[in-house]
Each structure stands twice: as structure tokens, then as C-alpha cells.
CSV table of C-alpha atoms in Angstrom, one decimal:
chain,number,residue,atom,x,y,z
A,1151,UNK,CA,143.1,167.6,82.1
A,1152,UNK,CA,141.5,169.2,85.2
A,1153,UNK,CA,140.8,172.3,82.8
A,1154,UNK,CA,138.7,169.8,80.8
A,1155,UNK,CA,136.8,168.2,83.9
A,1156,UNK,CA,136.1,171.8,85.3
A,1157,UNK,CA,134.8,173.0,82.1
A,1158,UNK,CA,132.1,170.6,82.0
A,1159,UNK,CA,128.4,171.7,82.6
A,1160,UNK,CA,127.8,168.8,85.0
A,1161,UNK,CA,129.4,166.9,87.6
A,1162,UNK,CA,131.2,163.4,87.0
A,1163,UNK,CA,129.5,160.4,88.8
A,1164,UNK,CA,131.5,158.6,91.4
A,1165,UNK,CA,132.5,155.7,89.0
A,1166,UNK,CA,133.4,157.9,86.4
A,1167,UNK,CA,135.6,159.6,88.9
A,1168,UNK,CA,137.2,156.3,90.1
A,1169,UNK,CA,137.7,155.0,86.3
A,1170,UNK,CA,139.7,158.3,85.3
A,1171,UNK,CA,141.6,158.0,88.5
A,1172,UNK,CA,142.7,154.4,87.5
A,1173,UNK,CA,143.2,155.0,83.9
A,1174,UNK,CA,145.7,157.8,85.1
A,1175,UNK,CA,147.4,155.6,87.4
A,1176,UNK,CA,147.9,153.1,84.6
A,1177,UNK,CA,149.5,155.8,82.3
A,1178,UNK,CA,152.1,156.6,84.7
A,1179,UNK,CA,152.6,153.2,85.5
A,1180,UNK,CA,155.9,151.5,83.7
A,1181,UNK,CA,153.8,148.5,82.7
A,1182,UNK,CA,151.6,148.8,79.8
A,1183,UNK,CA,148.0,149.6,80.4
A,1184,UNK,CA,145.6,147.1,78.7
A,1185,UNK,CA,142.5,148.0,80.5
A,1186,UNK,CA,138.5,147.5,79.7
A,1187,UNK,CA,136.0,150.0,80.3
A,1188,UNK,CA,132.6,148.2,80.9
A,1189,UNK,CA,129.3,150.7,81.4
A,1190,UNK,CA,126.0,150.3,79.7
A,1191,UNK,CA,124.8,153.1,77.2
A,1192,UNK,CA,124.7,156.5,78.7
A,1193,UNK,CA,127.0,155.6,81.7
A,1194,UNK,CA,129.8,158.2,80.6
A,1195,UNK,CA,132.3,156.0,78.9
A,1196,UNK,CA,133.3,158.4,76.5
A,1197,UNK,CA,134.1,161.1,78.8
A,1198,UNK,CA,136.4,158.9,80.7
A,1199,UNK,CA,138.0,158.0,77.4
A,1200,UNK,CA,138.7,161.9,76.7
A,1201,UNK,CA,140.0,162.5,80.1
A,1202,UNK,CA,142.5,159.7,79.8
A,1203,UNK,CA,143.3,161.1,76.0
A,1204,UNK,CA,144.0,164.6,77.2
A,1205,UNK,CA,146.3,163.1,80.0
A,1206,UNK,CA,148.2,161.5,77.5
A,1207,UNK,CA,148.5,164.3,75.3
A,1208,UNK,CA,149.8,166.1,78.4
A,1209,UNK,CA,152.6,163.5,78.7
A,1210,UNK,CA,153.6,164.4,75.2
A,1211,UNK,CA,152.2,161.2,73.0
A,1212,UNK,CA,149.6,161.2,70.4
A,1213,UNK,CA,146.1,159.2,70.8
A,1214,UNK,CA,144.3,157.4,68.5
A,1215,UNK,CA,140.7,157.0,68.8
A,1216,UNK,CA,139.2,154.1,66.7
A,1217,UNK,CA,135.2,154.0,66.3
A,1218,UNK,CA,133.1,151.5,64.2
A,1219,UNK,CA,131.3,153.8,62.1
A,1220,UNK,CA,131.8,157.1,60.4
A,1221,UNK,CA,128.4,158.6,62.0
A,1222,UNK,CA,130.1,157.9,65.3
A,1223,UNK,CA,133.5,159.1,64.7
A,1224,UNK,CA,131.9,162.3,63.2
A,1225,UNK,CA,129.9,162.7,66.3
A,1226,UNK,CA,132.8,162.3,68.4
A,1227,UNK,CA,135.4,164.6,66.6
A,1228,UNK,CA,132.7,167.2,66.8
A,1229,UNK,CA,132.2,166.6,70.6
A,1230,UNK,CA,135.6,166.7,71.4
A,1231,UNK,CA,136.6,169.7,69.3
A,1232,UNK,CA,133.9,171.3,71.2
A,1233,UNK,CA,134.7,170.0,74.8
A,1234,UNK,CA,138.7,170.9,74.2
A,1235,UNK,CA,138.4,174.0,72.5
A,1236,UNK,CA,140.3,176.2,75.0
A,1237,UNK,CA,143.0,173.6,75.6
A,1238,UNK,CA,146.0,173.7,72.9
A,1239,UNK,CA,145.0,170.2,71.5
A,1240,UNK,CA,144.8,169.6,68.0
A,1241,UNK,CA,141.6,166.7,66.9
A,1242,UNK,CA,141.2,165.6,63.5
A,1243,UNK,CA,139.0,163.3,61.6
A,1244,UNK,CA,140.2,160.5,59.3
A,1245,UNK,CA,137.7,158.1,57.6
A,1246,UNK,CA,137.6,156.7,53.9
A,1247,UNK,CA,135.7,160.0,53.0
A,1248,UNK,CA,138.2,162.5,54.3
A,1249,UNK,CA,139.0,164.8,51.9
A,1250,UNK,CA,142.8,166.2,51.5
A,1251,UNK,CA,143.5,162.6,53.2
A,1252,UNK,CA,147.2,162.4,52.3
A,1253,UNK,CA,147.8,165.9,53.7
A,1254,UNK,CA,146.3,164.8,57.0
A,1255,UNK,CA,148.2,161.7,57.2
A,1256,UNK,CA,151.3,163.8,56.7
A,1257,UNK,CA,150.4,166.0,59.6
A,1258,UNK,CA,149.7,162.9,61.4
A,1259,UNK,CA,153.1,161.4,60.8
A,1260,UNK,CA,155.0,164.8,61.7
A,1261,UNK,CA,153.1,164.8,65.4
A,1262,UNK,CA,151.0,167.8,64.5
A,1263,UNK,CA,147.7,166.2,65.3
A,1264,UNK,CA,146.9,165.2,69.0
A,1265,UNK,CA,144.4,163.2,68.9
A,1266,UNK,CA,143.4,161.4,65.7
A,1267,UNK,CA,139.6,160.1,65.8
A,1268,UNK,CA,138.6,157.6,63.0
A,1269,UNK,CA,137.0,154.2,61.9
A,1270,UNK,CA,139.4,151.6,60.1
A,1271,UNK,CA,141.4,154.4,58.2
A,1272,UNK,CA,143.0,154.3,61.2
A,1273,UNK,CA,144.9,151.1,60.3
A,1274,UNK,CA,145.5,151.6,56.6
A,1275,UNK,CA,149.1,151.4,56.1
A,1276,UNK,CA,149.5,155.1,54.7
A,1277,UNK,CA,148.4,156.2,58.5
A,1278,UNK,CA,151.4,156.5,60.6
A,1279,UNK,CA,151.8,158.4,64.1
A,1280,UNK,CA,154.9,160.1,65.1
A,1281,UNK,CA,154.6,158.9,68.6
A,1282,UNK,CA,151.4,157.1,69.3
A,1283,UNK,CA,150.9,156.6,73.5
A,1284,UNK,CA,147.2,155.6,73.7
A,1285,UNK,CA,145.0,153.7,71.5
A,1286,UNK,CA,141.3,154.2,72.3
A,1287,UNK,CA,138.7,151.6,70.7
A,1288,UNK,CA,135.2,152.1,70.9
A,1289,UNK,CA,132.5,149.6,70.9
A,1290,UNK,CA,135.3,147.2,70.6
A,1291,UNK,CA,133.0,144.4,70.1
A,1292,UNK,CA,132.6,145.8,66.2
A,1293,UNK,CA,136.2,145.2,65.3
A,1294,UNK,CA,137.7,142.1,64.5
A,1295,UNK,CA,141.0,140.6,66.1
A,1296,UNK,CA,143.0,141.3,63.1
A,1297,UNK,CA,142.1,145.0,63.0
A,1298,UNK,CA,142.6,145.9,66.9
A,1299,UNK,CA,146.3,144.0,66.2
A,1300,UNK,CA,146.8,146.2,63.4
A,1301,UNK,CA,146.2,149.4,65.4
A,1302,UNK,CA,148.2,148.4,68.0
A,1303,UNK,CA,151.0,147.8,65.5
A,1304,UNK,CA,151.0,151.7,65.0
A,1305,UNK,CA,152.5,152.4,68.3
A,1306,UNK,CA,155.5,151.2,70.2
A,1307,UNK,CA,153.8,149.4,73.1
A,1308,UNK,CA,151.1,151.9,73.4
A,1309,UNK,CA,148.6,152.0,76.6
A,1310,UNK,CA,145.3,150.4,75.2
A,1311,UNK,CA,141.7,151.2,76.4
A,1312,UNK,CA,139.0,149.5,74.8
A,1313,UNK,CA,135.3,150.2,75.8
A,1314,UNK,CA,132.2,148.3,75.4
A,1315,UNK,CA,128.8,148.4,76.5
A,1316,UNK,CA,128.6,144.3,76.0
A,1317,UNK,CA,132.2,142.8,76.0
A,1318,UNK,CA,132.3,139.7,73.5
A,1319,UNK,CA,133.0,136.2,75.1
A,1320,UNK,CA,136.4,136.5,73.7
A,1321,UNK,CA,137.0,140.0,75.7
A,1322,UNK,CA,135.8,138.1,79.0
A,1323,UNK,CA,138.1,135.4,78.9
A,1324,UNK,CA,141.2,137.3,78.1
A,1325,UNK,CA,140.2,139.3,81.1
A,1326,UNK,CA,140.0,136.3,83.3
A,1327,UNK,CA,143.2,135.4,81.8
A,1328,UNK,CA,144.6,138.7,83.2
A,1329,UNK,CA,145.0,140.3,79.8
A,1330,UNK,CA,142.6,143.0,80.4
A,1331,UNK,CA,142.1,145.0,84.0
A,1332,UNK,CA,138.4,146.1,84.2
A,1333,UNK,CA,137.0,149.3,85.1
A,1334,UNK,CA,133.2,149.1,85.7
A,1335,UNK,CA,130.8,152.6,85.3
A,1336,UNK,CA,127.7,151.6,87.5
A,1337,UNK,CA,126.0,154.5,87.6
A,1338,UNK,CA,124.3,156.7,85.0
A,1339,UNK,CA,124.2,160.3,84.9
A,1340,UNK,CA,120.6,160.5,84.2
A,1341,UNK,CA,119.9,157.8,87.1
A,1342,UNK,CA,118.9,154.3,86.3
A,1343,UNK,CA,117.3,153.2,83.3
A,1344,UNK,CA,113.9,151.5,83.2
A,1345,UNK,CA,113.5,149.7,79.8
A,1346,UNK,CA,111.2,146.7,79.6
A,1347,UNK,CA,112.0,144.0,77.6
A,1348,UNK,CA,109.2,141.8,75.9
A,1349,UNK,CA,109.2,138.8,73.7
A,1350,UNK,CA,106.7,138.8,71.3
A,1351,UNK,CA,105.9,135.8,69.2
A,1352,UNK,CA,106.0,136.3,65.3
A,1353,UNK,CA,102.4,135.3,64.7
A,1354,UNK,CA,101.2,138.3,66.7
A,1355,UNK,CA,103.2,140.5,64.7
A,1356,UNK,CA,99.7,142.5,63.5
A,1357,UNK,CA,98.8,142.8,67.2
A,1358,UNK,CA,101.9,144.4,68.2
A,1359,UNK,CA,101.8,147.0,65.2
A,1360,UNK,CA,98.3,147.9,66.8
A,1361,UNK,CA,100.1,148.9,69.9
A,1362,UNK,CA,102.8,150.6,67.9
A,1363,UNK,CA,99.8,152.8,66.4
A,1364,UNK,CA,98.6,153.5,70.0
A,1365,UNK,CA,101.9,154.7,71.3
A,1366,UNK,CA,102.2,156.9,68.0
A,1367,UNK,CA,98.6,158.6,69.0
A,1368,UNK,CA,99.9,159.5,72.1
A,1369,UNK,CA,102.9,161.2,70.6
A,1370,UNK,CA,105.8,159.0,71.5
A,1371,UNK,CA,108.4,158.2,69.4
A,1372,UNK,CA,110.4,154.9,68.5
A,1373,UNK,CA,112.8,152.6,66.4
A,1374,UNK,CA,111.8,149.2,64.2
A,1375,UNK,CA,114.8,147.8,63.6
A,1376,UNK,CA,115.0,145.2,60.6
A,1377,UNK,CA,117.7,142.6,60.4
A,1378,UNK,CA,120.2,141.8,57.7
A,1379,UNK,CA,118.9,139.4,55.6
A,1380,UNK,CA,122.0,138.2,53.8
A,1381,UNK,CA,125.7,139.3,54.0
A,1382,UNK,CA,124.8,142.0,51.9
A,1383,UNK,CA,124.2,145.8,52.5
A,1384,UNK,CA,122.0,146.2,49.4
A,1385,UNK,CA,119.8,143.2,50.5
A,1386,UNK,CA,119.9,144.7,54.2
A,1387,UNK,CA,118.5,148.2,52.6
A,1388,UNK,CA,115.7,146.7,50.4
A,1389,UNK,CA,114.4,144.8,53.5
A,1390,UNK,CA,114.4,148.2,55.3
A,1391,UNK,CA,112.7,150.1,52.4
A,1392,UNK,CA,109.7,147.5,52.2
A,1393,UNK,CA,109.2,147.5,56.0
A,1394,UNK,CA,109.2,151.5,55.6
A,1395,UNK,CA,106.7,151.4,52.8
A,1396,UNK,CA,104.3,148.7,55.0
A,1397,UNK,CA,104.2,151.2,57.9
A,1398,UNK,CA,103.9,154.4,56.1
A,1399,UNK,CA,100.3,152.8,54.3
A,1400,UNK,CA,99.8,151.3,58.0
A,1401,UNK,CA,100.4,154.9,59.6
A,1402,UNK,CA,99.4,157.4,57.0
A,1403,UNK,CA,98.8,160.3,60.0
A,1404,UNK,CA,102.3,159.9,61.5
A,1405,UNK,CA,105.5,160.4,59.9
A,1406,UNK,CA,107.6,157.1,59.2
A,1407,UNK,CA,111.3,157.9,58.4
A,1408,UNK,CA,114.1,155.3,56.6
A,1409,UNK,CA,117.5,155.0,57.6
A,1410,UNK,CA,120.1,152.4,56.1
A,1411,UNK,CA,123.7,151.9,55.3
A,1412,UNK,CA,123.4,152.7,51.5
A,1413,UNK,CA,122.2,156.4,52.1
A,1414,UNK,CA,124.7,158.8,51.7
A,1415,UNK,CA,125.9,160.8,54.7
A,1416,UNK,CA,123.8,163.6,53.8
A,1417,UNK,CA,120.8,161.7,53.6
A,1418,UNK,CA,121.4,159.6,56.7
A,1419,UNK,CA,121.7,163.5,58.5
A,1420,UNK,CA,118.8,164.1,57.1
A,1421,UNK,CA,116.8,161.2,58.1
A,1422,UNK,CA,118.2,161.6,61.8
A,1423,UNK,CA,117.4,165.4,61.9
A,1424,UNK,CA,113.6,164.6,61.1
A,1425,UNK,CA,113.6,162.1,63.9
A,1426,UNK,CA,115.4,164.1,66.3
A,1427,UNK,CA,113.4,167.1,65.8
A,1428,UNK,CA,109.8,165.0,65.9
A,1429,UNK,CA,108.8,165.4,62.1
A,1430,UNK,CA,109.2,161.7,62.1
A,1431,UNK,CA,107.8,159.8,64.8
A,1432,UNK,CA,108.6,156.3,63.6
A,1433,UNK,CA,112.2,155.6,62.5
A,1434,UNK,CA,112.8,152.1,60.3
A,1435,UNK,CA,116.3,151.2,60.4
A,1436,UNK,CA,118.9,148.5,59.8
A,1437,UNK,CA,121.6,148.4,62.7
A,1438,UNK,CA,123.4,151.3,61.5
A,1439,UNK,CA,121.6,152.9,64.6
A,1440,UNK,CA,123.4,150.3,66.7
A,1441,UNK,CA,126.2,152.8,67.7
A,1442,UNK,CA,126.5,156.6,67.6
A,1443,UNK,CA,122.6,157.3,67.6
A,1444,UNK,CA,121.4,159.7,70.5
A,1445,UNK,CA,117.7,160.8,70.4
A,1446,UNK,CA,116.9,161.1,74.0
A,1447,UNK,CA,113.1,161.0,73.8
A,1448,UNK,CA,112.7,157.6,72.0
A,1449,UNK,CA,110.9,155.6,74.5
A,1450,UNK,CA,110.0,152.0,72.5
A,1451,UNK,CA,111.7,149.8,69.7
A,1452,UNK,CA,110.8,146.8,67.7
A,1453,UNK,CA,113.1,144.7,66.6
A,1454,UNK,CA,112.0,142.7,63.8
A,1455,UNK,CA,113.3,138.9,63.7
A,1456,UNK,CA,115.2,139.4,66.7
A,1457,UNK,CA,116.4,135.7,66.5
A,1458,UNK,CA,118.5,136.8,63.6
A,1459,UNK,CA,120.7,139.0,65.9
A,1460,UNK,CA,123.4,138.2,68.2
A,1461,UNK,CA,123.0,139.1,72.3
A,1462,UNK,CA,125.5,141.8,72.1
A,1463,UNK,CA,123.7,143.3,69.4
A,1464,UNK,CA,120.4,142.8,70.8
A,1465,UNK,CA,121.5,144.7,74.0
A,1466,UNK,CA,123.2,147.6,72.1
A,1467,UNK,CA,119.9,148.4,69.9
A,1468,UNK,CA,118.2,148.3,73.0
A,1469,UNK,CA,120.3,151.0,74.4
A,1470,UNK,CA,118.8,153.5,71.8
A,1471,UNK,CA,115.8,153.9,74.2
A,1472,UNK,CA,115.0,155.2,77.2
A,1473,UNK,CA,118.0,157.3,77.1
A,1474,UNK,CA,117.0,160.5,79.3
A,1475,UNK,CA,116.0,157.8,82.3
A,1476,UNK,CA,112.4,157.9,81.0
A,1477,UNK,CA,110.2,154.6,80.9
A,1478,UNK,CA,110.7,152.5,77.6
A,1479,UNK,CA,109.9,149.3,76.1
A,1480,UNK,CA,111.7,147.0,73.7
A,1481,UNK,CA,109.7,144.6,71.8
A,1482,UNK,CA,111.4,141.6,70.5
A,1483,UNK,CA,109.6,140.0,67.7
A,1484,UNK,CA,110.8,136.6,66.6
A,1485,UNK,CA,110.1,132.8,65.8
A,1486,UNK,CA,113.2,131.2,67.1
A,1487,UNK,CA,113.6,127.8,65.5
A,1488,UNK,CA,117.1,126.5,67.7
A,1489,UNK,CA,117.8,126.2,71.1
A,1490,UNK,CA,120.4,128.5,71.0
A,1491,UNK,CA,118.2,131.4,69.6
A,1492,UNK,CA,115.7,130.6,72.4
A,1493,UNK,CA,118.5,130.9,75.1
A,1494,UNK,CA,119.6,134.4,73.6
A,1495,UNK,CA,116.1,135.8,73.6
A,1496,UNK,CA,115.3,134.6,76.9
A,1497,UNK,CA,118.5,136.0,78.4
A,1498,UNK,CA,117.8,139.4,76.3
A,1499,UNK,CA,114.5,139.4,78.2
A,1500,UNK,CA,115.8,138.7,81.5
A,1501,UNK,CA,118.9,140.9,81.9
A,1502,UNK,CA,119.1,144.4,81.5
A,1503,UNK,CA,122.9,145.0,82.5
A,1504,UNK,CA,126.0,144.5,80.1
A,1505,UNK,CA,128.2,142.1,82.2
A,1506,UNK,CA,125.1,139.9,83.0
A,1507,UNK,CA,124.3,139.9,79.0
A,1508,UNK,CA,128.2,139.3,78.2
A,1509,UNK,CA,128.4,136.4,80.7
A,1510,UNK,CA,125.0,134.7,79.1
A,1511,UNK,CA,126.7,135.2,75.9
A,1512,UNK,CA,130.0,133.4,77.1
A,1513,UNK,CA,127.8,130.5,78.6
A,1514,UNK,CA,125.7,130.2,75.3
A,1515,UNK,CA,128.3,130.7,72.4
A,1516,UNK,CA,131.6,129.7,74.6
A,1517,UNK,CA,134.9,131.9,74.5
A,1518,UNK,CA,136.7,132.4,71.7
A,1519,UNK,CA,140.3,131.3,71.1
A,1520,UNK,CA,142.5,133.1,73.6
A,1521,UNK,CA,145.4,132.8,71.3
A,1522,UNK,CA,143.5,133.1,67.8
A,1523,UNK,CA,141.5,135.0,66.0
A,1524,UNK,CA,138.3,133.4,66.7
A,1525,UNK,CA,135.7,135.4,68.6
A,1526,UNK,CA,133.8,132.8,70.0
A,1527,UNK,CA,133.3,128.9,70.0
A,1528,UNK,CA,135.1,126.9,72.3
A,1529,UNK,CA,138.8,126.8,73.1
A,1530,UNK,CA,141.1,124.6,70.5
A,1531,UNK,CA,144.2,124.9,72.6
A,1532,UNK,CA,142.5,124.6,76.3
A,1533,UNK,CA,141.3,121.3,77.2
A,1534,UNK,CA,140.5,121.0,81.2
A,1535,UNK,CA,138.5,123.9,81.5
A,1536,UNK,CA,135.1,125.0,80.5
A,1537,UNK,CA,135.3,128.6,81.0
A,1538,UNK,CA,131.5,129.0,80.7
A,1539,UNK,CA,131.1,126.7,83.5
A,1540,UNK,CA,134.1,127.7,85.9
A,1541,UNK,CA,134.2,131.4,86.0
A,1542,UNK,CA,134.4,131.2,89.5
A,1543,UNK,CA,137.5,129.0,89.5
A,1544,UNK,CA,139.1,131.2,86.8
A,1545,UNK,CA,138.9,134.5,88.8
A,1546,UNK,CA,140.6,132.5,91.7
A,1547,UNK,CA,143.4,131.2,89.2
A,1548,UNK,CA,143.7,134.9,87.6
A,1549,UNK,CA,144.1,136.5,91.2
A,1550,UNK,CA,146.8,133.6,92.2
A,1551,UNK,CA,148.7,134.1,88.6
A,1552,UNK,CA,149.0,138.0,89.1
A,1553,UNK,CA,150.2,137.9,92.7
A,1554,UNK,CA,153.1,135.5,91.1
A,1555,UNK,CA,153.7,137.4,88.1
A,1556,UNK,CA,153.7,140.8,90.0
A,1557,UNK,CA,157.1,139.3,91.4
A,1558,UNK,CA,158.6,139.0,88.1
A,1559,UNK,CA,158.5,136.4,85.2
A,1560,UNK,CA,160.9,133.7,85.7
A,1561,UNK,CA,162.7,133.2,82.3
A,1562,UNK,CA,162.1,129.6,81.8
A,1563,UNK,CA,158.4,130.1,82.0
A,1564,UNK,CA,158.7,132.9,79.1
A,1565,UNK,CA,160.8,130.3,77.2
A,1566,UNK,CA,158.1,127.5,77.6
A,1567,UNK,CA,155.3,129.7,77.0
A,1568,UNK,CA,156.7,131.1,73.8
A,1569,UNK,CA,158.0,127.0,72.7
A,1570,UNK,CA,154.3,126.1,73.6
A,1571,UNK,CA,152.4,128.5,71.7
A,1572,UNK,CA,155.0,130.0,69.1
A,1573,UNK,CA,153.6,132.5,66.6
A,1574,UNK,CA,150.2,132.2,68.1
A,1575,UNK,CA,151.4,134.6,71.0
A,1576,UNK,CA,151.2,137.8,69.1
A,1577,UNK,CA,147.2,137.6,69.2
A,1578,UNK,CA,147.4,137.2,73.2
A,1579,UNK,CA,148.5,140.9,72.9
A,1580,UNK,CA,145.4,141.9,71.1
């Protein structure tokens, strides 16, 4: 692992170094690691995860790295292959579009692949590992409970590292209950980010795009995000196409690009290259840019119908701008019609860090069911405690429970828990 770190063109932040040390300690401990690595976009989570992967591989295990999109999985694979070029580590990519998939799965099963990066293809029945020792789940809020359970079942008590810039409420609840230890990356390698968030009423849409025109004339670069209209990728794409056509007619002197999920990999790559190179200065996109997109000089964003997005999504989208540390602005264009939407947008405007966003999400939506598959909403099995109100009390209870169980779990306690919760206990380990 030191060979990896010493070959980097930059120095780790102190919080990255501390995170690596914590994870290495976990990996050498007999107790299974269940760790949440929390850090805002640009804090260097991926490098910490790669260091953990190298350490696990050095110990003789295989590593599975699950990413939510093919774009992100491909970027990670290319970056890992470059960063590990001088080490005897085999890195491969597995997605639904991987050619010669059966041959790759056979190599994985035989232990010939050390680090397998992929999407949902990792949890297919045909994908088996020779000795899976570490599971890394990137942007974990994008995966369902059942999906995370499926990847864990690929290994025999494999260590688990989950990463997110915004933990979903259920994750916070599990953290409070002791299921996850938390490592916080509270420094940014590029320095503090300066992103303003402004809510704009829908009836001021025309004047907002006047401001966008001024920014484009100043050679600035930005995104326009179009929300999912229905649970259909086709409708989603059509909405983005309509907005792109509208803005192309309005900003004829500036390049307006388009990116959505129904485009081919080649089309997506070309759209991103044009935006990154400056041939396109305004990119109209669906939430396909939520993760995996890194355009350093993008410094403004308009989120259309922002009230249709969850707080976690809003925070992730905002993370696409100001990535080089430059001042940036995010406009949340919305006409919120419910109290919950009002609260969500107010929190988005007020808070900039991931943990504050997550705790507000917990307050607004309620935690998910700790022993079920529900990702948010109020507990069905817990009656006495309101986690959105009693956070401090829960932290104290968690510490007391940890000190008690560090001394060993009495057999009668294990029996009582299993009797009470039965088959639901399998979800607690997710």
C-alpha cells in the first residue's frame, strides 16, 4: 500500500491519512469491518477506498468495488489500472455491456482477478468469487437494501466499506445503532469549496435564464438539470431534449449540449468530452450526472423543478460544480407545493455539508426500518424513540451498548434478539 501512496502526485490530507489508518486497523481486527466513509464530493474517498483495497489484496483476498453507474465504474477502472500499474494487481471491469463476460466471471471465480469493479452485474448469480475479503460500495445511497445484501452474500463475512457524500436516513439510523463505524473526511485537497445555493421561484424562470445568458457571455460553464417526470427513462430523456432545444434557440451564440440515460456509451462520452473541452458551455442533463462526472471548471448549475428531487440527490448534483475550489452558484428553481418540499428546499439552501444534509433528511423523512428493507419513513418495530428528535440520546445509548458488548454478548441476549426479530435479522447486517 505504501508503494501506492508514495507514487501519488500529491500528499494525502490529514483526514485521508487518518481514514486509511482506521480502515487498516479494521482489516487486521478479528471483528468484521462495517464502516461508513463520509466525505463531501472532492474529499478523496475513492483514494482511501483504493488504499483499503490494496491492503486487502496484499492480505490474500479479492475485492469487489460496486459503483451505481457504468460511467462511474468505467472511470474508476481506468483510474485504478493507472494508479496500480506498478503493482502485481489485476483490475477488471464487469457491467452488463462487458464483452466475454463468462470468461471474466470464470477468472474471478478462480481468483485470477484481484479487484473487480462493476455495477449491478456484480450481484448476478453467475458472478462468484474465489475469496472475497472486502466489499466497497460507492455512493451507497444509490443502492437498495436487497442489492447491498446480495453483494455481501458473495463473501464469507467479508469486510464492508460503504461510501457516500450524503448517507440516507436508514444509514444514519444504523450508525446510531452501532452497525456502522463512521470515518469522516472533513478536509478537501483543493481547499474549502465556495458554492452558494439560491432558491428561485418558478415564476422567475425567464429572469433566471437571463442571468444564465450573462454567465455564458462571461465564458462560464454550467449545467441545467432536468428531473424525472415519470418513472420512465424514455419520458425523462424526452423532457431533457425539450429543454435543450428551448435553450439552444435562446442561446444561439453558445454551445448547448445534451446528456441523458438513453444515449449510447459513445454518445455520452462525446457529450461529456465536448463539455469538458469547452466546445459546449451549457450542458442540459438528467440525473445521469449525479455521480461520476468531474468537470473542474463548471461553476454554475440550474436545477429545474428542484422540489421533485430528494435532498440527497440535490446535494449530489450540487457537488458537480466548484470542484476546483472556485466560487460557484447553484439555483434551485421550484414551486414547492407541500410542507415537506418546502422543508427540503430550505435545508438544501441552508446546509452545505453532507452530515448536516443527512440529519435534516432524517428529520424530514424519518429513518428507514432498521430491520427491514424500507429506506425511509418511520420505524414499524420501535415505539419509544423518535430518532429524528432523540439523536443525542441515541448516541449516548449506542456508546453504552458498545461498551457492554465489547465485553462479549451473553448467549441469552442473542437468543432473545433472535426470538424477537427472527428472519428480519438478516437485514440488520446489510
